[in-house]
Short mmCIF file of C-alpha atoms in Angstrom, two decimals:
data_model
loop_
_atom_site.label_atom_id
_atom_site.label_comp_id
_atom_site.label_asym_id
_atom_site.label_seq_id
_atom_site.Cartn_x
_atom_site.Cartn_y
_atom_site.Cartn_z
CA UNK A 1 14.30 -12.24 -6.50
CA UNK A 2 12.79 -15.68 -6.05
CA UNK A 3 9.02 -15.31 -5.90
CA UNK A 4 7.45 -17.04 -2.89
CA UNK A 5 3.82 -18.15 -2.85
CA UNK A 6 1.46 -17.21 -0.06
CA UNK A 7 -2.12 -17.96 0.85
CA UNK A 8 -4.87 -15.77 2.29
CA UNK A 9 -7.31 -17.76 4.43
CA UNK A 10 -10.53 -16.16 5.70
CA UNK A 11 -12.33 -17.03 8.91
CA UNK A 12 -15.27 -18.34 6.87
CA UNK A 13 -13.02 -21.04 5.36
CA UNK A 14 -12.36 -19.46 1.96
CA UNK A 15 -8.73 -19.40 0.80
CA UNK A 16 -6.83 -17.75 -2.06
CA UNK A 17 -3.25 -18.31 -3.26
CA UNK A 18 -1.03 -15.61 -4.74
CA UNK A 19 2.45 -14.11 -4.90
CA UNK A 20 4.18 -13.25 -1.62
CA UNK A 21 5.91 -9.95 -0.82
CA UNK A 22 7.27 -8.25 2.27
CA UNK A 23 7.60 -10.19 5.52
CA UNK A 24 7.99 -13.92 4.86
CA UNK A 25 6.43 -15.10 8.12
CA UNK A 26 2.79 -15.87 8.90
CA UNK A 27 0.33 -13.35 10.29
CA UNK A 28 -3.26 -13.18 11.60
CA UNK A 29 -5.49 -10.13 11.94
CA UNK A 30 -8.88 -8.58 11.25
CA UNK A 31 -9.43 -8.13 7.51
CA UNK A 32 -10.78 -4.82 6.15
CA UNK A 33 -10.88 -3.21 2.72
CA UNK A 34 -9.70 0.28 1.75
CA UNK A 35 -11.08 2.15 -1.27
CA UNK A 36 -8.36 4.85 -1.51
CA UNK A 37 -6.75 5.23 -4.95
CA UNK A 38 -3.49 6.66 -3.56
CA UNK A 39 -1.80 6.83 -0.18
CA UNK A 40 -0.75 3.21 0.36
CA UNK A 41 2.39 4.42 2.18
CA UNK A 42 0.34 6.48 4.63
CA UNK A 43 -1.99 3.52 5.15
CA UNK A 44 0.75 1.02 6.02
CA UNK A 45 2.39 3.56 8.37
CA UNK A 46 -0.89 4.65 10.03
CA UNK A 47 -1.13 3.31 13.62
CA UNK A 48 -4.94 3.27 13.26
CA UNK A 49 -4.59 0.11 11.17
CA UNK A 50 -3.00 -1.81 14.05
CA UNK A 51 -3.97 -5.47 14.05
CA UNK A 52 -5.58 -5.34 10.60
CA UNK A 53 -4.99 -6.96 7.21
CA UNK A 54 -5.90 -4.35 4.59
CA UNK A 55 -7.28 -5.26 1.17
CA UNK A 56 -6.59 -2.45 -1.33
CA UNK A 57 -9.38 -2.17 -3.92
CA UNK A 58 -7.28 -0.08 -6.33
CA UNK A 59 -5.59 -2.63 -8.63
CA UNK A 60 -1.99 -1.34 -8.79
CA UNK A 61 -0.12 -0.63 -5.54
CA UNK A 62 3.51 0.49 -5.20
CA UNK A 63 3.70 2.38 -8.49
CA UNK A 64 5.29 5.51 -6.98
CA UNK A 65 7.40 3.71 -4.39
CA UNK A 66 8.01 4.78 -0.80
CA UNK A 67 9.06 8.32 0.16
CA UNK A 68 10.72 8.31 3.58
CA UNK A 69 9.49 11.74 4.69
CA UNK A 70 5.84 10.95 3.89
CA UNK A 71 5.43 8.19 6.49
CA UNK A 72 2.81 8.75 9.19
CA UNK A 73 4.73 6.93 11.94
CA UNK A 74 8.08 5.26 12.50
CA UNK A 75 6.60 1.96 13.61
CA UNK A 76 3.76 0.00 12.04
CA UNK A 77 1.30 -2.37 13.67
CA UNK A 78 -0.42 -3.33 10.42
CA UNK A 79 -0.68 -7.12 10.16
CA UNK A 80 -0.84 -7.56 6.41
CA UNK A 81 -1.59 -6.16 2.97
CA UNK A 82 -3.54 -7.73 0.09
CA UNK A 83 -3.22 -6.26 -3.42
CA UNK A 84 -4.09 -7.12 -7.00
CA UNK A 85 -0.66 -6.18 -8.34
CA UNK A 86 2.47 -5.14 -6.42
CA UNK A 87 4.61 -2.86 -8.59
CA UNK A 88 8.31 -3.69 -8.33
CA UNK A 89 9.54 -0.86 -10.63
CA UNK A 90 8.17 2.42 -9.23
CA UNK A 91 8.37 5.66 -11.21
CA UNK A 92 8.90 8.69 -8.96
CA UNK A 93 11.97 10.91 -8.54
CA UNK A 94 11.31 11.15 -4.78
CA UNK A 95 11.10 7.44 -3.98
CA UNK A 96 13.75 5.91 -1.72
CA UNK A 97 12.64 2.24 -1.72
CA UNK A 98 10.08 -0.09 -3.23
CA UNK A 99 6.87 -1.16 -1.53
CA UNK A 100 8.26 -4.70 -1.15
CA UNK A 101 11.36 -3.34 0.64
CA UNK A 102 9.24 -1.18 2.94
CA UNK A 103 6.94 -4.06 3.85
CA UNK A 104 9.90 -6.33 4.58
CA UNK A 105 11.52 -3.65 6.76
CA UNK A 106 8.31 -3.05 8.71
CA UNK A 107 7.54 -6.76 9.10
CA UNK A 108 4.28 -6.64 7.12
CA UNK A 109 3.21 -9.70 5.12
CA UNK A 110 1.71 -9.11 1.68
CA UNK A 111 -0.05 -11.35 -0.83
CA UNK A 112 -0.65 -10.20 -4.41
CA UNK A 113 -2.29 -11.49 -7.59
CA UNK A 114 -5.69 -11.81 -5.89
CA UNK A 115 -9.03 -10.44 -7.06
CA UNK A 116 -9.29 -7.70 -4.43
CA UNK A 117 -12.67 -6.45 -5.61
CA UNK A 118 -14.14 -9.91 -5.15
CA UNK A 119 -12.60 -9.99 -1.66
CA UNK A 120 -14.20 -6.61 -0.95
CA UNK A 121 -17.63 -7.98 -1.85
CA UNK A 122 -17.04 -10.98 0.42
CA UNK A 123 -16.13 -8.70 3.34
CA UNK A 124 -19.14 -6.44 2.71
CA UNK A 125 -21.50 -9.42 2.66
CA UNK A 126 -19.94 -11.41 5.52
CA UNK A 127 -19.08 -8.47 7.76
CA UNK A 128 -16.21 -8.29 10.21
CA UNK A 129 -13.96 -11.36 10.24
CA UNK A 130 -10.43 -12.52 10.90
CA UNK A 131 -7.97 -13.78 8.31
CA UNK A 132 -4.45 -15.21 8.02
CA UNK A 133 -1.62 -14.78 5.51
CA UNK A 134 0.40 -18.00 5.52
CA UNK A 135 2.86 -19.92 3.39
CA UNK A 136 1.31 -21.82 0.48
CA UNK A 137 2.29 -25.14 2.10
CA UNK A 138 0.18 -24.39 5.20
CA UNK A 139 -3.10 -26.29 5.11
CA UNK A 140 -6.40 -24.45 5.43
CA UNK A 141 -7.08 -26.39 8.63
CA UNK A 142 -3.81 -25.16 10.17
CA UNK A 143 -4.57 -21.57 9.14
CA UNK A 144 -8.11 -21.76 10.55
CA UNK A 145 -6.68 -23.02 13.84
CA UNK A 146 -4.36 -19.97 13.94
CA UNK A 147 -7.35 -17.72 13.23
CA UNK A 148 -9.51 -19.28 15.95
CA UNK A 149 -6.74 -18.80 18.52
CA UNK A 150 -6.11 -15.17 17.62
CA UNK A 151 -7.44 -12.63 20.16
CA UNK A 152 -8.79 -9.43 18.57
CA UNK A 153 -9.46 -7.73 21.93
CA UNK A 154 -5.96 -6.25 22.24
CA UNK A 155 -5.67 -2.69 23.57
CA UNK A 156 -4.00 -1.42 20.39
CA UNK A 157 -3.90 2.21 21.54
CA UNK A 158 -1.59 1.20 24.36
CA UNK A 159 0.76 -0.32 21.78
CA UNK A 160 0.41 2.51 19.23
CA UNK A 161 0.81 5.47 21.58
CA UNK A 162 4.18 7.09 22.27
CA UNK A 163 5.80 6.11 25.57
CA UNK A 164 7.14 9.56 26.49
CA UNK A 165 6.30 13.15 25.60
CA UNK A 166 7.84 14.85 22.59
CA UNK A 167 7.65 18.30 21.04
CA UNK A 168 7.10 19.91 17.63
CA UNK A 169 7.95 23.61 17.44
CA UNK A 170 7.29 26.32 14.86
CA UNK A 171 8.69 29.88 14.60
CA UNK A 172 6.46 32.80 15.64
CA UNK A 173 3.99 30.49 17.32
CA UNK A 174 0.65 31.78 18.62
CA UNK A 175 -0.79 28.78 20.44
CA UNK A 176 0.33 25.87 22.59
CA UNK A 177 -1.51 22.62 21.93
CA UNK A 178 -1.27 19.32 23.79
CA UNK A 179 -2.00 16.28 21.61
CA UNK A 180 -2.96 13.12 23.50
CA UNK A 181 -1.48 10.32 21.39
CA UNK A 182 -3.93 7.42 21.01
CA UNK A 183 -2.11 6.15 17.91
CA UNK A 184 -1.53 9.46 16.16
CA UNK A 185 -0.54 10.17 12.58
CA UNK A 186 2.20 12.76 12.05
CA UNK A 187 -0.13 14.60 9.67
CA UNK A 188 -2.02 15.94 12.70
CA UNK A 189 1.14 17.60 14.01
CA UNK A 190 1.95 19.01 10.57
CA UNK A 191 -1.50 20.61 10.29
CA UNK A 192 -1.14 22.21 13.73
CA UNK A 193 2.38 23.58 13.19
CA UNK A 194 1.23 25.04 9.83
CA UNK A 195 -1.23 27.10 11.88
CA UNK A 196 1.38 28.57 14.25
CA UNK A 197 0.87 26.00 17.01
CA UNK A 198 3.65 24.64 19.18
CA UNK A 199 2.71 21.02 19.85
CA UNK A 200 3.42 18.80 22.84
CA UNK A 201 2.56 15.14 22.23
CA UNK A 202 1.87 13.06 25.34
CA UNK A 203 1.11 9.33 25.88
CA UNK A 204 -2.50 8.14 26.03
CA UNK A 205 -2.29 7.48 29.80
CA UNK A 206 -1.13 10.99 30.78
CA UNK A 207 -2.99 12.45 33.78
CA UNK A 208 -5.06 15.65 33.72
CA UNK A 209 -2.56 17.30 36.07
CA UNK A 210 0.30 16.60 33.65
CA UNK A 211 -1.68 18.01 30.72
CA UNK A 212 -2.55 21.15 32.68
CA UNK A 213 1.11 21.66 33.61
CA UNK A 214 1.85 22.48 29.94
CA UNK A 215 -0.61 25.41 30.17
CA UNK A 216 -2.19 24.60 26.80
CA UNK A 217 -4.43 26.87 24.75
CA UNK A 218 -6.16 23.78 23.38
CA UNK A 219 -6.13 19.98 23.63
CA UNK A 220 -6.48 17.45 20.80
CA UNK A 221 -7.36 13.78 21.25
CA UNK A 222 -5.90 11.95 18.28
CA UNK A 223 -7.01 9.16 16.02
CA UNK A 224 -5.96 5.63 16.90
CA UNK A 225 -6.81 1.93 16.62
CA UNK A 226 -9.12 -0.36 18.50
CA UNK A 227 -12.24 -0.21 20.63
CA UNK A 228 -12.78 3.10 22.51
CA UNK A 229 -14.56 1.18 25.27
CA UNK A 230 -11.19 -0.28 26.27
CA UNK A 231 -9.85 3.15 27.26
CA UNK A 232 -11.65 4.28 30.45
CA UNK A 233 -8.62 6.33 31.51
CA UNK A 234 -9.01 8.52 28.42
CA UNK A 235 -12.72 9.02 29.08
CA UNK A 236 -11.83 10.14 32.60
CA UNK A 237 -9.19 12.50 31.21
CA UNK A 238 -11.70 14.14 28.86
CA UNK A 239 -14.19 14.51 31.72
CA UNK A 240 -11.50 16.24 33.80
CA UNK A 241 -10.59 18.70 31.05
CA UNK A 242 -13.76 19.48 29.09
CA UNK A 243 -15.30 22.88 29.65
CA UNK A 244 -11.92 24.29 30.71
CA UNK A 245 -10.05 24.19 27.39
CA UNK A 246 -10.99 24.08 23.70
CA UNK A 247 -10.94 20.36 22.83
CA UNK A 248 -10.84 18.70 19.41
CA UNK A 249 -11.18 14.95 18.83
CA UNK A 250 -10.35 12.99 15.68
CA UNK A 251 -11.66 9.48 14.90
CA UNK A 252 -10.93 7.49 18.08
CA UNK A 253 -10.79 10.84 19.93
CA UNK A 254 -14.27 11.61 18.53
CA UNK A 255 -15.64 8.32 19.87
CA UNK A 256 -14.03 8.91 23.28
CA UNK A 257 -15.59 12.38 23.52
CA UNK A 258 -19.02 10.86 22.81
CA UNK A 259 -18.46 8.24 25.51
CA UNK A 260 -17.44 10.93 28.00
CA UNK A 261 -20.93 12.46 27.65
CA UNK A 262 -22.62 9.09 28.06
CA UNK A 263 -23.40 8.40 24.39
CA UNK A 264 -23.30 4.86 23.02
CA UNK A 265 -20.76 3.52 20.53
CA UNK A 266 -21.89 0.87 18.03
CA UNK A 267 -19.63 -1.54 16.15
CA UNK A 268 -20.05 -1.33 12.37
CA UNK A 269 -20.54 -4.30 10.05
CA UNK A 270 -17.37 -3.66 8.04
CA UNK A 271 -16.38 -0.10 8.94
CA UNK A 272 -15.35 2.84 6.76
CA UNK A 273 -11.88 2.73 5.21
CA UNK A 274 -10.98 5.12 2.41
CA UNK A 275 -12.48 8.32 1.03
CA UNK A 276 -16.23 8.90 1.50
CA UNK A 277 -18.61 11.86 1.10
CA UNK A 278 -19.66 13.70 4.25
CA UNK A 279 -22.35 16.36 4.64
CA UNK A 280 -21.80 19.38 6.91
CA UNK A 281 -25.21 19.67 8.58
CA UNK A 282 -25.21 23.44 9.20
CA UNK A 283 -24.45 24.42 5.59
CA UNK A 284 -25.31 21.36 3.50
CA UNK A 285 -21.79 21.49 2.08
CA UNK A 286 -20.46 18.14 0.82
CA UNK A 287 -16.84 17.27 1.51
CA UNK A 288 -14.84 14.18 0.62
CA UNK A 289 -13.02 12.88 3.68
CA UNK A 290 -10.59 10.10 4.55
CA UNK A 291 -11.92 7.43 6.92
CA UNK A 292 -10.59 4.53 8.95
CA UNK A 293 -12.87 3.28 11.70
CA UNK A 294 -14.90 0.24 12.75
CA UNK A 295 -17.08 2.00 15.36
CA UNK A 296 -19.64 4.80 15.16
CA UNK A 297 -21.44 7.11 17.58
CA UNK A 298 -25.09 6.16 18.11
CA UNK A 299 -27.06 9.24 17.05
CA UNK A 300 -30.08 8.86 19.36
CA UNK A 301 -27.92 8.46 22.44
CA UNK A 302 -25.69 11.40 21.43
CA UNK A 303 -28.66 13.75 21.02
CA UNK A 304 -30.11 12.64 24.38
CA UNK A 305 -26.74 13.53 25.96
CA UNK A 306 -26.96 17.09 24.63
CA UNK A 307 -24.52 16.70 21.73
CA UNK A 308 -25.17 18.39 18.39
CA UNK A 309 -24.62 16.36 15.21
CA UNK A 310 -22.43 18.47 12.91
CA UNK A 311 -21.53 16.01 10.12
CA UNK A 312 -23.17 12.95 8.62
CA UNK A 313 -21.90 10.25 6.25
CA UNK A 314 -23.76 10.31 2.95
CA UNK A 315 -23.48 6.59 2.23
CA UNK A 316 -25.13 5.23 5.37
CA UNK A 317 -26.19 8.30 7.39
CA UNK A 318 -23.85 7.53 10.29
CA UNK A 319 -22.62 10.30 12.62
CA UNK A 320 -19.39 11.92 11.40
CA UNK A 321 -19.12 14.91 13.74
CA UNK A 322 -20.42 16.14 17.10
CA UNK A 323 -20.17 19.36 19.11
CA UNK A 324 -20.98 20.84 22.51
CA UNK A 325 -20.52 24.59 22.13
CA UNK A 326 -21.04 25.32 25.83
CA UNK A 327 -17.98 23.20 26.63
CA UNK A 328 -15.94 24.37 23.58
CA UNK A 329 -15.58 20.78 22.42
CA UNK A 330 -16.08 19.22 18.97
CA UNK A 331 -14.91 16.20 17.02
CA UNK A 332 -14.79 14.45 13.65
CA UNK A 333 -15.08 10.75 12.89
CA UNK A 334 -13.18 11.28 9.61
CA UNK A 335 -9.55 12.40 9.21
CA UNK A 336 -9.38 16.17 8.54
CA UNK A 337 -5.61 15.97 8.11
CA UNK A 338 -6.08 13.61 5.13
CA UNK A 339 -2.84 11.66 4.67
CA UNK A 340 -4.10 10.12 2.43
CA UNK A 341 -7.16 12.08 1.47
CA UNK A 342 -8.61 15.57 1.07
CA UNK A 343 -8.00 18.33 3.60
CA UNK A 344 -11.02 20.52 2.83
CA UNK A 345 -13.03 20.13 6.03
CA UNK A 346 -11.76 23.27 7.81
CA UNK A 347 -11.73 21.49 11.18
CA UNK A 348 -8.22 22.57 12.13
CA UNK A 349 -9.10 26.18 11.29
CA UNK A 350 -12.17 25.83 13.53
CA UNK A 351 -9.95 24.59 16.37
CA UNK A 352 -7.57 27.55 15.95
CA UNK A 353 -10.48 30.00 15.88
CA UNK A 354 -11.81 28.45 19.08
CA UNK A 355 -8.43 29.01 20.76
CA UNK A 356 -8.35 32.61 19.52
CA UNK A 357 -11.74 33.29 21.06
#
């Protein structure tokens, strides 16, 4: 394969040239870094990364290839991938294609041979910014013009959500759960069906009447990309349903639940992406949890709205979980289904217990 050369240009004017993989066209998005050591396939297939260029801090990516059945969604809205080394000869008896082939098929541009840890420090110090992956022949001025014209305020949940309802069934089921798809990972459905739940997945703009028609035992608001403030219809949906059904929110769903009670959502400097330690406030137990978010619930406003803080991030103290027991509603900012990441939080078991009671 003839190796093309690509360039990564940051909004602050810095540029880096490396080897090109995947989609050969040009792309612009918001640049973030991810500290996960494994799970690159789940990351590039996770709808929560819509509109983003992800810098992987782990130096070797692609070493175990792509396994078709492990993908978290059929479509991908990821804008780009930046790695230190892209492995072209994976070693794994389950793999069906290489990372390069998967990126090309999904239309994701990739640039390799860059110092990704240096890039991570730049993002941490500079905060949120846009970036472009372009051909090496593109001038920095042309790339910066593309970046300046790129609009980050897209409603990515609208693009990432399913367009019609679909079902996941399990034998000897005990519960019926409606999942409101805000940009959901398939891992959420797998965790529910493992616990004897029949799952009905509905689009993000489904009405309360349509949700109620499924006669659910519980309702889950999924993870997803973008700014929760752009989704007033989902806040209205939560307000119409809370107190009547057990409700569980994950990541974007967590932020939407907070907004439904009147809490404030703050934008983070560079977000949380990858595995981080989280403290369970009631027990002091420390869990390692997968993260992918750029917004956080403001603690003071959440407490004033009558919400209990159940989990807290140990690196910066930010809110990682909230609860309102009177309304049978709780949520997690992290990803309890992992994919990639640990699955030790017990949040899905808590949701099932709530439906039992």
